[in-house]
């Protein structure tokens, strides 16, 4: 299972990238709006830091605008994936960009039928927003199960990128279903990393080791 970070924060990206668990990045206009600095500088820097796919979102509404913007974003680096909204104009842009061998991620997906259409249009990734579905009283993970099953049934190469993840249990559930990728806000990756018993256990090991050092006049 691949883990992407869902952030435009350079500090968070650097912090977790060095740990070797970050396979890629997803950004969106809201995430970029939270950061200081020129958006283009931020995007270019992320592309430089991370080796894996960096998903940068277009803001045009018309197909032509999205394609033009996608081609421009792609010039930031080979690892750029163009993120396009799930609209008819968006899917037409996906088709055009994929004909040019440019990878696309169809975002704002809320149903398995939308995911199916995005895959058929040539998307490399589909991004179902499970947290926002949960917020509205619909089980987001059910949509993930359906999409994974449909893609497996017909051997689609499109990867399921579970987005709008709200807690670590979402990650476990997505993994059990066999979703290809989860994109995580940095705080959720932080929560996955720690456990109170790890901290307690480590502190006991260290204090016991202090006793060994004292007893044997050992310095390490
Ligand atoms: C994914 O690509 C989106 O950036 C993100 O997961 C949206 O999450 P949110 O619902 O927490 O805004």
mmCIF file with all atom_site columns, C-alpha atoms and ligand atoms in Angstrom:
data_model
loop_
_atom_site.group_PDB
_atom_site.id
_atom_site.type_symbol
_atom_site.label_atom_id
_atom_site.label_alt_id
_atom_site.label_comp_id
_atom_site.label_asym_id
_atom_site.label_entity_id
_atom_site.label_seq_id
_atom_site.pdbx_PDB_ins_code
_atom_site.Cartn_x
_atom_site.Cartn_y
_atom_site.Cartn_z
_atom_site.occupancy
_atom_site.B_iso_or_equiv
_atom_site.pdbx_formal_charge
_atom_site.auth_seq_id
_atom_site.auth_comp_id
_atom_site.auth_asym_id
_atom_site.auth_atom_id
_atom_site.pdbx_PDB_model_num
ATOM   1   C CA . UNK A 1 1   ? 0.000   0.000  0.000   1.00 0.00 ? 1   UNK A CA 1
ATOM   2   C CA . UNK A 1 2   ? 1.383   3.392  -0.965  1.00 0.00 ? 2   UNK A CA 1
ATOM   3   C CA . UNK A 1 3   ? 1.203   6.366  1.367   1.00 0.00 ? 3   UNK A CA 1
ATOM   4   C CA . UNK A 1 4   ? 0.931   9.892  0.008   1.00 0.00 ? 4   UNK A CA 1
ATOM   5   C CA . UNK A 1 5   ? 1.008   13.020 2.163   1.00 0.00 ? 5   UNK A CA 1
ATOM   6   C CA . UNK A 1 6   ? -1.974  15.303 1.698   1.00 0.00 ? 6   UNK A CA 1
ATOM   7   C CA . UNK A 1 7   ? -0.345  18.675 2.274   1.00 0.00 ? 7   UNK A CA 1
ATOM   8   C CA . UNK A 1 8   ? 1.442   21.605 0.687   1.00 0.00 ? 8   UNK A CA 1
ATOM   9   C CA . UNK A 1 9   ? 3.513   22.252 3.822   1.00 0.00 ? 9   UNK A CA 1
ATOM   10  C CA . UNK A 1 10  ? 7.191   22.045 2.886   1.00 0.00 ? 10  UNK A CA 1
ATOM   11  C CA . UNK A 1 11  ? 8.163   21.540 6.555   1.00 0.00 ? 11  UNK A CA 1
ATOM   12  C CA . UNK A 1 12  ? 5.827   18.549 6.964   1.00 0.00 ? 12  UNK A CA 1
ATOM   13  C CA . UNK A 1 13  ? 6.920   17.070 3.655   1.00 0.00 ? 13  UNK A CA 1
ATOM   14  C CA . UNK A 1 14  ? 10.613  17.337 4.587   1.00 0.00 ? 14  UNK A CA 1
ATOM   15  C CA . UNK A 1 15  ? 9.964   15.893 8.057   1.00 0.00 ? 15  UNK A CA 1
ATOM   16  C CA . UNK A 1 16  ? 8.206   12.754 6.840   1.00 0.00 ? 16  UNK A CA 1
ATOM   17  C CA . UNK A 1 17  ? 10.047  12.336 3.547   1.00 0.00 ? 17  UNK A CA 1
ATOM   18  C CA . UNK A 1 18  ? 13.289  11.544 5.397   1.00 0.00 ? 18  UNK A CA 1
ATOM   19  C CA . UNK A 1 19  ? 11.519  8.655  7.148   1.00 0.00 ? 19  UNK A CA 1
ATOM   20  C CA . UNK A 1 20  ? 11.204  6.798  3.847   1.00 0.00 ? 20  UNK A CA 1
ATOM   21  C CA . UNK A 1 21  ? 7.471   6.116  4.071   1.00 0.00 ? 21  UNK A CA 1
ATOM   22  C CA . UNK A 1 22  ? 6.149   8.837  1.781   1.00 0.00 ? 22  UNK A CA 1
ATOM   23  C CA . UNK A 1 23  ? 5.501   7.591  -1.751  1.00 0.00 ? 23  UNK A CA 1
ATOM   24  C CA . UNK A 1 24  ? 3.972   10.769 -3.116  1.00 0.00 ? 24  UNK A CA 1
ATOM   25  C CA . UNK A 1 25  ? 2.089   14.007 -2.412  1.00 0.00 ? 25  UNK A CA 1
ATOM   26  C CA . UNK A 1 26  ? -1.398  15.321 -3.038  1.00 0.00 ? 26  UNK A CA 1
ATOM   27  C CA . UNK A 1 27  ? -2.185  19.014 -2.919  1.00 0.00 ? 27  UNK A CA 1
ATOM   28  C CA . UNK A 1 28  ? -5.279  21.028 -3.717  1.00 0.00 ? 28  UNK A CA 1
ATOM   29  C CA . UNK A 1 29  ? -6.070  24.768 -3.894  1.00 0.00 ? 29  UNK A CA 1
ATOM   30  C CA . UNK A 1 30  ? -7.271  24.782 -0.260  1.00 0.00 ? 30  UNK A CA 1
ATOM   31  C CA . UNK A 1 31  ? -4.075  23.164 1.017   1.00 0.00 ? 31  UNK A CA 1
ATOM   32  C CA . UNK A 1 32  ? -1.941  25.616 -0.979  1.00 0.00 ? 32  UNK A CA 1
ATOM   33  C CA . UNK A 1 33  ? -4.006  28.562 0.355   1.00 0.00 ? 33  UNK A CA 1
ATOM   34  C CA . UNK A 1 34  ? -2.920  27.596 3.893   1.00 0.00 ? 34  UNK A CA 1
ATOM   35  C CA . UNK A 1 35  ? 0.782   28.084 3.109   1.00 0.00 ? 35  UNK A CA 1
ATOM   36  C CA . UNK A 1 36  ? 2.813   31.284 2.972   1.00 0.00 ? 36  UNK A CA 1
ATOM   37  C CA . UNK A 1 37  ? 4.662   32.038 -0.248  1.00 0.00 ? 37  UNK A CA 1
ATOM   38  C CA . UNK A 1 38  ? 3.910   32.082 -3.947  1.00 0.00 ? 38  UNK A CA 1
ATOM   39  C CA . UNK A 1 39  ? 1.910   29.005 -4.997  1.00 0.00 ? 39  UNK A CA 1
ATOM   40  C CA . UNK A 1 40  ? 4.175   28.268 -7.921  1.00 0.00 ? 40  UNK A CA 1
ATOM   41  C CA . UNK A 1 41  ? 7.308   28.387 -5.717  1.00 0.00 ? 41  UNK A CA 1
ATOM   42  C CA . UNK A 1 42  ? 5.641   25.992 -3.273  1.00 0.00 ? 42  UNK A CA 1
ATOM   43  C CA . UNK A 1 43  ? 4.644   23.550 -6.028  1.00 0.00 ? 43  UNK A CA 1
ATOM   44  C CA . UNK A 1 44  ? 8.082   23.620 -7.649  1.00 0.00 ? 44  UNK A CA 1
ATOM   45  C CA . UNK A 1 45  ? 9.789   23.018 -4.310  1.00 0.00 ? 45  UNK A CA 1
ATOM   46  C CA . UNK A 1 46  ? 7.556   20.023 -3.486  1.00 0.00 ? 46  UNK A CA 1
ATOM   47  C CA . UNK A 1 47  ? 8.325   18.526 -6.882  1.00 0.00 ? 47  UNK A CA 1
ATOM   48  C CA . UNK A 1 48  ? 12.052  18.894 -6.147  1.00 0.00 ? 48  UNK A CA 1
ATOM   49  C CA . UNK A 1 49  ? 11.892  17.335 -2.668  1.00 0.00 ? 49  UNK A CA 1
ATOM   50  C CA . UNK A 1 50  ? 9.743   14.295 -3.425  1.00 0.00 ? 50  UNK A CA 1
ATOM   51  C CA . UNK A 1 51  ? 10.807  11.620 -5.908  1.00 0.00 ? 51  UNK A CA 1
ATOM   52  C CA . UNK A 1 52  ? 7.370   10.027 -6.242  1.00 0.00 ? 52  UNK A CA 1
ATOM   53  C CA . UNK A 1 53  ? 4.226   11.426 -7.858  1.00 0.00 ? 53  UNK A CA 1
ATOM   54  C CA . UNK A 1 54  ? 3.277   14.991 -6.885  1.00 0.00 ? 54  UNK A CA 1
ATOM   55  C CA . UNK A 1 55  ? -0.372  15.741 -7.599  1.00 0.00 ? 55  UNK A CA 1
ATOM   56  C CA . UNK A 1 56  ? -0.965  19.378 -8.561  1.00 0.00 ? 56  UNK A CA 1
ATOM   57  C CA . UNK A 1 57  ? -4.504  20.540 -9.220  1.00 0.00 ? 57  UNK A CA 1
ATOM   58  C CA . UNK A 1 58  ? -5.779  22.630 -12.112 1.00 0.00 ? 58  UNK A CA 1
ATOM   59  C CA . UNK A 1 59  ? -8.236  25.442 -11.383 1.00 0.00 ? 59  UNK A CA 1
ATOM   60  C CA . UNK A 1 60  ? -9.650  25.952 -14.888 1.00 0.00 ? 60  UNK A CA 1
ATOM   61  C CA . UNK A 1 61  ? -13.251 24.982 -15.570 1.00 0.00 ? 61  UNK A CA 1
ATOM   62  C CA . UNK A 1 62  ? -13.149 24.391 -19.327 1.00 0.00 ? 62  UNK A CA 1
ATOM   63  C CA . UNK A 1 63  ? -11.352 21.443 -20.912 1.00 0.00 ? 63  UNK A CA 1
ATOM   64  C CA . UNK A 1 64  ? -8.974  23.669 -22.872 1.00 0.00 ? 64  UNK A CA 1
ATOM   65  C CA . UNK A 1 65  ? -8.030  25.628 -19.734 1.00 0.00 ? 65  UNK A CA 1
ATOM   66  C CA . UNK A 1 66  ? -7.397  22.415 -17.802 1.00 0.00 ? 66  UNK A CA 1
ATOM   67  C CA . UNK A 1 67  ? -5.276  20.930 -20.576 1.00 0.00 ? 67  UNK A CA 1
ATOM   68  C CA . UNK A 1 68  ? -3.215  24.106 -20.930 1.00 0.00 ? 68  UNK A CA 1
ATOM   69  C CA . UNK A 1 69  ? -2.747  24.353 -17.178 1.00 0.00 ? 69  UNK A CA 1
ATOM   70  C CA . UNK A 1 70  ? -1.906  20.660 -16.951 1.00 0.00 ? 70  UNK A CA 1
ATOM   71  C CA . UNK A 1 71  ? 0.790   20.998 -19.617 1.00 0.00 ? 71  UNK A CA 1
ATOM   72  C CA . UNK A 1 72  ? 2.250   23.965 -17.707 1.00 0.00 ? 72  UNK A CA 1
ATOM   73  C CA . UNK A 1 73  ? 2.208   22.138 -14.356 1.00 0.00 ? 73  UNK A CA 1
ATOM   74  C CA . UNK A 1 74  ? 3.817   19.111 -15.972 1.00 0.00 ? 74  UNK A CA 1
ATOM   75  C CA . UNK A 1 75  ? 6.832   21.246 -16.882 1.00 0.00 ? 75  UNK A CA 1
ATOM   76  C CA . UNK A 1 76  ? 7.594   21.608 -13.130 1.00 0.00 ? 76  UNK A CA 1
ATOM   77  C CA . UNK A 1 77  ? 8.898   18.036 -13.165 1.00 0.00 ? 77  UNK A CA 1
ATOM   78  C CA . UNK A 1 78  ? 8.530   14.543 -14.594 1.00 0.00 ? 78  UNK A CA 1
ATOM   79  C CA . UNK A 1 79  ? 6.853   13.343 -11.397 1.00 0.00 ? 79  UNK A CA 1
ATOM   80  C CA . UNK A 1 80  ? 3.921   15.779 -11.686 1.00 0.00 ? 80  UNK A CA 1
ATOM   81  C CA . UNK A 1 81  ? 0.447   14.241 -11.867 1.00 0.00 ? 81  UNK A CA 1
ATOM   82  C CA . UNK A 1 82  ? -2.266  16.616 -13.061 1.00 0.00 ? 82  UNK A CA 1
ATOM   83  C CA . UNK A 1 83  ? -5.254  16.672 -10.760 1.00 0.00 ? 83  UNK A CA 1
ATOM   84  C CA . UNK A 1 84  ? -8.529  17.342 -12.545 1.00 0.00 ? 84  UNK A CA 1
ATOM   85  C CA . UNK A 1 85  ? -12.047 17.683 -11.079 1.00 0.00 ? 85  UNK A CA 1
ATOM   86  C CA . UNK A 1 86  ? -14.717 15.059 -11.758 1.00 0.00 ? 86  UNK A CA 1
ATOM   87  C CA . UNK A 1 87  ? -16.782 16.934 -14.341 1.00 0.00 ? 87  UNK A CA 1
ATOM   88  C CA . UNK A 1 88  ? -17.551 16.270 -17.996 1.00 0.00 ? 88  UNK A CA 1
ATOM   89  C CA . UNK A 1 89  ? -15.026 18.975 -18.963 1.00 0.00 ? 89  UNK A CA 1
ATOM   90  C CA . UNK A 1 90  ? -12.555 17.380 -16.555 1.00 0.00 ? 90  UNK A CA 1
ATOM   91  C CA . UNK A 1 91  ? -12.888 13.931 -18.102 1.00 0.00 ? 91  UNK A CA 1
ATOM   92  C CA . UNK A 1 92  ? -12.379 15.397 -21.570 1.00 0.00 ? 92  UNK A CA 1
ATOM   93  C CA . UNK A 1 93  ? -9.167  16.983 -20.249 1.00 0.00 ? 93  UNK A CA 1
ATOM   94  C CA . UNK A 1 94  ? -8.114  13.607 -18.788 1.00 0.00 ? 94  UNK A CA 1
ATOM   95  C CA . UNK A 1 95  ? -8.596  11.965 -22.160 1.00 0.00 ? 95  UNK A CA 1
ATOM   96  C CA . UNK A 1 96  ? -6.505  14.627 -23.928 1.00 0.00 ? 96  UNK A CA 1
ATOM   97  C CA . UNK A 1 97  ? -3.736  14.653 -21.316 1.00 0.00 ? 97  UNK A CA 1
ATOM   98  C CA . UNK A 1 98  ? -3.536  10.856 -21.178 1.00 0.00 ? 98  UNK A CA 1
ATOM   99  C CA . UNK A 1 99  ? -3.207  10.756 -24.975 1.00 0.00 ? 99  UNK A CA 1
ATOM   100 C CA . UNK A 1 100 ? -0.089  12.901 -24.412 1.00 0.00 ? 100 UNK A CA 1
ATOM   101 C CA . UNK A 1 101 ? 1.089   10.319 -21.816 1.00 0.00 ? 101 UNK A CA 1
ATOM   102 C CA . UNK A 1 102 ? 0.502   12.788 -18.970 1.00 0.00 ? 102 UNK A CA 1
ATOM   103 C CA . UNK A 1 103 ? -0.683  11.156 -15.763 1.00 0.00 ? 103 UNK A CA 1
ATOM   104 C CA . UNK A 1 104 ? -3.917  12.446 -14.269 1.00 0.00 ? 104 UNK A CA 1
ATOM   105 C CA . UNK A 1 105 ? -5.758  12.116 -10.986 1.00 0.00 ? 105 UNK A CA 1
ATOM   106 C CA . UNK A 1 106 ? -9.510  12.661 -11.048 1.00 0.00 ? 106 UNK A CA 1
ATOM   107 C CA . UNK A 1 107 ? -10.466 14.344 -7.802  1.00 0.00 ? 107 UNK A CA 1
ATOM   108 C CA . UNK A 1 108 ? -13.716 15.078 -5.956  1.00 0.00 ? 108 UNK A CA 1
ATOM   109 C CA . UNK A 1 109 ? -15.049 11.580 -6.569  1.00 0.00 ? 109 UNK A CA 1
ATOM   110 C CA . UNK A 1 110 ? -18.002 10.601 -4.387  1.00 0.00 ? 110 UNK A CA 1
ATOM   111 C CA . UNK A 1 111 ? -19.446 7.520  -6.139  1.00 0.00 ? 111 UNK A CA 1
ATOM   112 C CA . UNK A 1 112 ? -18.181 4.349  -7.754  1.00 0.00 ? 112 UNK A CA 1
ATOM   113 C CA . UNK A 1 113 ? -19.864 5.294  -11.030 1.00 0.00 ? 113 UNK A CA 1
ATOM   114 C CA . UNK A 1 114 ? -17.841 8.501  -11.147 1.00 0.00 ? 114 UNK A CA 1
ATOM   115 C CA . UNK A 1 115 ? -14.680 6.442  -10.539 1.00 0.00 ? 115 UNK A CA 1
ATOM   116 C CA . UNK A 1 116 ? -15.620 4.042  -13.340 1.00 0.00 ? 116 UNK A CA 1
ATOM   117 C CA . UNK A 1 117 ? -16.060 6.911  -15.813 1.00 0.00 ? 117 UNK A CA 1
ATOM   118 C CA . UNK A 1 118 ? -12.769 8.503  -14.747 1.00 0.00 ? 118 UNK A CA 1
ATOM   119 C CA . UNK A 1 119 ? -10.933 5.197  -15.259 1.00 0.00 ? 119 UNK A CA 1
ATOM   120 C CA . UNK A 1 120 ? -12.510 4.764  -18.687 1.00 0.00 ? 120 UNK A CA 1
ATOM   121 C CA . UNK A 1 121 ? -11.438 8.311  -19.648 1.00 0.00 ? 121 UNK A CA 1
ATOM   122 C CA . UNK A 1 122 ? -7.825  7.282  -18.915 1.00 0.00 ? 122 UNK A CA 1
ATOM   123 C CA . UNK A 1 123 ? -7.161  8.534  -15.375 1.00 0.00 ? 123 UNK A CA 1
ATOM   124 C CA . UNK A 1 124 ? -4.059  7.132  -13.698 1.00 0.00 ? 124 UNK A CA 1
ATOM   125 C CA . UNK A 1 125 ? -5.620  7.705  -10.265 1.00 0.00 ? 125 UNK A CA 1
ATOM   126 C CA . UNK A 1 126 ? -9.110  8.281  -8.894  1.00 0.00 ? 126 UNK A CA 1
ATOM   127 C CA . UNK A 1 127 ? -9.561  10.118 -5.597  1.00 0.00 ? 127 UNK A CA 1
ATOM   128 C CA . UNK A 1 128 ? -12.740 9.206  -3.697  1.00 0.00 ? 128 UNK A CA 1
ATOM   129 C CA . UNK A 1 129 ? -13.200 11.566 -0.692  1.00 0.00 ? 129 UNK A CA 1
ATOM   130 C CA . UNK A 1 130 ? -14.287 9.192  2.056   1.00 0.00 ? 130 UNK A CA 1
ATOM   131 C CA . UNK A 1 131 ? -14.184 11.600 5.009   1.00 0.00 ? 131 UNK A CA 1
ATOM   132 C CA . UNK A 1 132 ? -16.543 14.031 3.325   1.00 0.00 ? 132 UNK A CA 1
ATOM   133 C CA . UNK A 1 133 ? -18.941 11.145 2.583   1.00 0.00 ? 133 UNK A CA 1
ATOM   134 C CA . UNK A 1 134 ? -18.754 10.025 6.233   1.00 0.00 ? 134 UNK A CA 1
ATOM   135 C CA . UNK A 1 135 ? -19.424 13.638 7.288   1.00 0.00 ? 135 UNK A CA 1
ATOM   136 C CA . UNK A 1 136 ? -22.660 13.524 5.276   1.00 0.00 ? 136 UNK A CA 1
ATOM   137 C CA . UNK A 1 137 ? -23.826 10.269 6.887   1.00 0.00 ? 137 UNK A CA 1
ATOM   138 C CA . UNK A 1 138 ? -22.793 7.961  4.025   1.00 0.00 ? 138 UNK A CA 1
ATOM   139 C CA . UNK A 1 139 ? -20.236 5.184  4.595   1.00 0.00 ? 139 UNK A CA 1
ATOM   140 C CA . UNK A 1 140 ? -17.251 6.371  2.536   1.00 0.00 ? 140 UNK A CA 1
ATOM   141 C CA . UNK A 1 141 ? -15.456 3.029  2.769   1.00 0.00 ? 141 UNK A CA 1
ATOM   142 C CA . UNK A 1 142 ? -18.346 1.287  0.950   1.00 0.00 ? 142 UNK A CA 1
ATOM   143 C CA . UNK A 1 143 ? -17.502 3.370  -2.112  1.00 0.00 ? 143 UNK A CA 1
ATOM   144 C CA . UNK A 1 144 ? -13.857 2.292  -1.854  1.00 0.00 ? 144 UNK A CA 1
ATOM   145 C CA . UNK A 1 145 ? -14.888 -1.380 -1.692  1.00 0.00 ? 145 UNK A CA 1
ATOM   146 C CA . UNK A 1 146 ? -17.073 -0.989 -4.791  1.00 0.00 ? 146 UNK A CA 1
ATOM   147 C CA . UNK A 1 147 ? -14.404 0.831  -6.796  1.00 0.00 ? 147 UNK A CA 1
ATOM   148 C CA . UNK A 1 148 ? -11.673 -1.697 -5.933  1.00 0.00 ? 148 UNK A CA 1
ATOM   149 C CA . UNK A 1 149 ? -13.990 -4.567 -6.912  1.00 0.00 ? 149 UNK A CA 1
ATOM   150 C CA . UNK A 1 150 ? -15.047 -2.957 -10.206 1.00 0.00 ? 150 UNK A CA 1
ATOM   151 C CA . UNK A 1 151 ? -11.460 -2.090 -11.166 1.00 0.00 ? 151 UNK A CA 1
ATOM   152 C CA . UNK A 1 152 ? -10.328 -5.649 -10.326 1.00 0.00 ? 152 UNK A CA 1
ATOM   153 C CA . UNK A 1 153 ? -13.205 -7.223 -12.265 1.00 0.00 ? 153 UNK A CA 1
ATOM   154 C CA . UNK A 1 154 ? -12.236 -5.415 -15.450 1.00 0.00 ? 154 UNK A CA 1
ATOM   155 C CA . UNK A 1 155 ? -8.494  -5.161 -14.893 1.00 0.00 ? 155 UNK A CA 1
ATOM   156 C CA . UNK A 1 156 ? -8.364  -1.353 -14.925 1.00 0.00 ? 156 UNK A CA 1
ATOM   157 C CA . UNK A 1 157 ? -4.836  -0.026 -14.362 1.00 0.00 ? 157 UNK A CA 1
ATOM   158 C CA . UNK A 1 158 ? -6.208  3.088  -12.635 1.00 0.00 ? 158 UNK A CA 1
ATOM   159 C CA . UNK A 1 159 ? -5.130  3.246  -8.987  1.00 0.00 ? 159 UNK A CA 1
ATOM   160 C CA . UNK A 1 160 ? -7.569  3.936  -6.171  1.00 0.00 ? 160 UNK A CA 1
ATOM   161 C CA . UNK A 1 161 ? -6.249  6.824  -4.078  1.00 0.00 ? 161 UNK A CA 1
ATOM   162 C CA . UNK A 1 162 ? -8.253  7.045  -0.865  1.00 0.00 ? 162 UNK A CA 1
ATOM   163 C CA . UNK A 1 163 ? -8.621  10.742 -0.041  1.00 0.00 ? 163 UNK A CA 1
ATOM   164 C CA . UNK A 1 164 ? -10.179 12.865 2.694   1.00 0.00 ? 164 UNK A CA 1
ATOM   165 C CA . UNK A 1 165 ? -8.857  10.449 5.305   1.00 0.00 ? 165 UNK A CA 1
ATOM   166 C CA . UNK A 1 166 ? -9.838  11.485 8.820   1.00 0.00 ? 166 UNK A CA 1
ATOM   167 C CA . UNK A 1 167 ? -8.230  8.922  11.175  1.00 0.00 ? 167 UNK A CA 1
ATOM   168 C CA . UNK A 1 168 ? -5.866  5.928  11.292  1.00 0.00 ? 168 UNK A CA 1
ATOM   169 C CA . UNK A 1 169 ? -8.741  3.411  11.211  1.00 0.00 ? 169 UNK A CA 1
ATOM   170 C CA . UNK A 1 170 ? -9.546  4.642  7.700   1.00 0.00 ? 170 UNK A CA 1
ATOM   171 C CA . UNK A 1 171 ? -6.016  3.559  6.714   1.00 0.00 ? 171 UNK A CA 1
ATOM   172 C CA . UNK A 1 172 ? -6.457  0.048  8.128   1.00 0.00 ? 172 UNK A CA 1
ATOM   173 C CA . UNK A 1 173 ? -9.829  -0.340 6.421   1.00 0.00 ? 173 UNK A CA 1
ATOM   174 C CA . UNK A 1 174 ? -8.464  0.888  3.080   1.00 0.00 ? 174 UNK A CA 1
ATOM   175 C CA . UNK A 1 175 ? -5.561  -1.562 3.400   1.00 0.00 ? 175 UNK A CA 1
ATOM   176 C CA . UNK A 1 176 ? -7.875  -4.493 4.146   1.00 0.00 ? 176 UNK A CA 1
ATOM   177 C CA . UNK A 1 177 ? -9.921  -3.685 1.048   1.00 0.00 ? 177 UNK A CA 1
ATOM   178 C CA . UNK A 1 178 ? -6.751  -3.490 -1.046  1.00 0.00 ? 178 UNK A CA 1
ATOM   179 C CA . UNK A 1 179 ? -6.918  0.170  -2.101  1.00 0.00 ? 179 UNK A CA 1
ATOM   180 C CA . UNK A 1 180 ? -3.651  1.105  -3.804  1.00 0.00 ? 180 UNK A CA 1
ATOM   181 C CA . UNK A 1 181 ? -2.940  4.393  -2.012  1.00 0.00 ? 181 UNK A CA 1
ATOM   182 C CA . UNK A 1 182 ? -4.042  6.442  0.978   1.00 0.00 ? 182 UNK A CA 1
ATOM   183 C CA . UNK A 1 183 ? -3.275  10.145 1.109   1.00 0.00 ? 183 UNK A CA 1
ATOM   184 C CA . UNK A 1 184 ? -2.845  11.356 4.666   1.00 0.00 ? 184 UNK A CA 1
ATOM   185 C CA . UNK A 1 185 ? -2.769  14.722 6.371   1.00 0.00 ? 185 UNK A CA 1
ATOM   186 C CA . UNK A 1 186 ? 0.558   14.850 8.297   1.00 0.00 ? 186 UNK A CA 1
ATOM   187 C CA . UNK A 1 187 ? -1.160  14.604 11.708  1.00 0.00 ? 187 UNK A CA 1
ATOM   188 C CA . UNK A 1 188 ? -2.685  11.239 10.788  1.00 0.00 ? 188 UNK A CA 1
ATOM   189 C CA . UNK A 1 189 ? 0.694   9.874  9.709   1.00 0.00 ? 189 UNK A CA 1
ATOM   190 C CA . UNK A 1 190 ? 1.986   11.118 13.084  1.00 0.00 ? 190 UNK A CA 1
ATOM   191 C CA . UNK A 1 191 ? -0.806  9.248  14.885  1.00 0.00 ? 191 UNK A CA 1
ATOM   192 C CA . UNK A 1 192 ? 0.032   6.037  12.998  1.00 0.00 ? 192 UNK A CA 1
ATOM   193 C CA . UNK A 1 193 ? 3.635   6.335  14.106  1.00 0.00 ? 193 UNK A CA 1
ATOM   194 C CA . UNK A 1 194 ? 3.135   6.497  17.845  1.00 0.00 ? 194 UNK A CA 1
ATOM   195 C CA . UNK A 1 195 ? 1.667   4.283  20.563  1.00 0.00 ? 195 UNK A CA 1
ATOM   196 C CA . UNK A 1 196 ? 1.696   4.989  24.331  1.00 0.00 ? 196 UNK A CA 1
ATOM   197 C CA . UNK A 1 197 ? 3.009   1.451  24.991  1.00 0.00 ? 197 UNK A CA 1
ATOM   198 C CA . UNK A 1 198 ? 5.977   2.147  22.682  1.00 0.00 ? 198 UNK A CA 1
ATOM   199 C CA . UNK A 1 199 ? 6.848   5.262  24.717  1.00 0.00 ? 199 UNK A CA 1
ATOM   200 C CA . UNK A 1 200 ? 6.329   3.428  28.022  1.00 0.00 ? 200 UNK A CA 1
ATOM   201 C CA . UNK A 1 201 ? 8.373   0.429  26.859  1.00 0.00 ? 201 UNK A CA 1
ATOM   202 C CA . UNK A 1 202 ? 11.234  2.589  25.595  1.00 0.00 ? 202 UNK A CA 1
ATOM   203 C CA . UNK A 1 203 ? 11.409  4.570  28.793  1.00 0.00 ? 203 UNK A CA 1
ATOM   204 C CA . UNK A 1 204 ? 11.589  1.306  30.830  1.00 0.00 ? 204 UNK A CA 1
ATOM   205 C CA . UNK A 1 205 ? 14.353  -0.087 28.568  1.00 0.00 ? 205 UNK A CA 1
ATOM   206 C CA . UNK A 1 206 ? 16.371  3.116  28.983  1.00 0.00 ? 206 UNK A CA 1
ATOM   207 C CA . UNK A 1 207 ? 15.984  3.305  32.759  1.00 0.00 ? 207 UNK A CA 1
ATOM   208 C CA . UNK A 1 208 ? 16.893  -0.404 33.129  1.00 0.00 ? 208 UNK A CA 1
ATOM   209 C CA . UNK A 1 209 ? 19.943  0.193  30.967  1.00 0.00 ? 209 UNK A CA 1
ATOM   210 C CA . UNK A 1 210 ? 21.024  3.024  33.284  1.00 0.00 ? 210 UNK A CA 1
ATOM   211 C CA . UNK A 1 211 ? 21.022  0.440  36.114  1.00 0.00 ? 211 UNK A CA 1
ATOM   212 C CA . UNK A 1 212 ? 23.207  -1.937 34.049  1.00 0.00 ? 212 UNK A CA 1
ATOM   213 C CA . UNK A 1 213 ? 25.661  0.901  33.341  1.00 0.00 ? 213 UNK A CA 1
ATOM   214 C CA . UNK A 1 214 ? 25.921  1.815  37.023  1.00 0.00 ? 214 UNK A CA 1
ATOM   215 C CA . UNK A 1 215 ? 26.373  -1.794 38.159  1.00 0.00 ? 215 UNK A CA 1
ATOM   216 C CA . UNK A 1 216 ? 29.040  -2.683 35.602  1.00 0.00 ? 216 UNK A CA 1
ATOM   217 C CA . UNK A 1 217 ? 30.618  0.754  35.177  1.00 0.00 ? 217 UNK A CA 1
ATOM   218 C CA . UNK A 1 218 ? 29.669  0.426  31.541  1.00 0.00 ? 218 UNK A CA 1
ATOM   219 C CA . UNK A 1 219 ? 29.672  3.661  29.519  1.00 0.00 ? 219 UNK A CA 1
ATOM   220 C CA . UNK A 1 220 ? 27.567  2.851  26.438  1.00 0.00 ? 220 UNK A CA 1
HETATM 221 C C1 . LIG B 2 .   ? -7.123  14.713 -1.847  1.00 0.00 ? 1   LIG B C1 1
HETATM 222 O O1 . LIG B 2 .   ? -6.436  14.721 -2.828  1.00 0.00 ? 1   LIG B O1 1
HETATM 223 C C2 . LIG B 2 .   ? -7.639  15.912 -1.181  1.00 0.00 ? 1   LIG B C2 1
HETATM 224 O O2 . LIG B 2 .   ? -6.607  16.866 -1.199  1.00 0.00 ? 1   LIG B O2 1
HETATM 225 C C3 . LIG B 2 .   ? -7.990  15.715 0.275   1.00 0.00 ? 1   LIG B C3 1
HETATM 226 O O3 . LIG B 2 .   ? -7.805  14.377 0.695   1.00 0.00 ? 1   LIG B O3 1
HETATM 227 C C4 . LIG B 2 .   ? -9.270  16.328 0.691   1.00 0.00 ? 1   LIG B C4 1
HETATM 228 O O4 . LIG B 2 .   ? -9.482  16.087 2.061   1.00 0.00 ? 1   LIG B O4 1
HETATM 229 P P1 . LIG B 2 .   ? -10.462 16.925 2.987   1.00 0.00 ? 1   LIG B P1 1
HETATM 230 O O5 . LIG B 2 .   ? -11.846 16.404 2.823   1.00 0.00 ? 1   LIG B O5 1
HETATM 231 O O6 . LIG B 2 .   ? -9.950  16.677 4.366   1.00 0.00 ? 1   LIG B O6 1
HETATM 232 O O7 . LIG B 2 .   ? -10.332 18.358 2.574   1.00 0.00 ? 1   LIG B O7 1
#
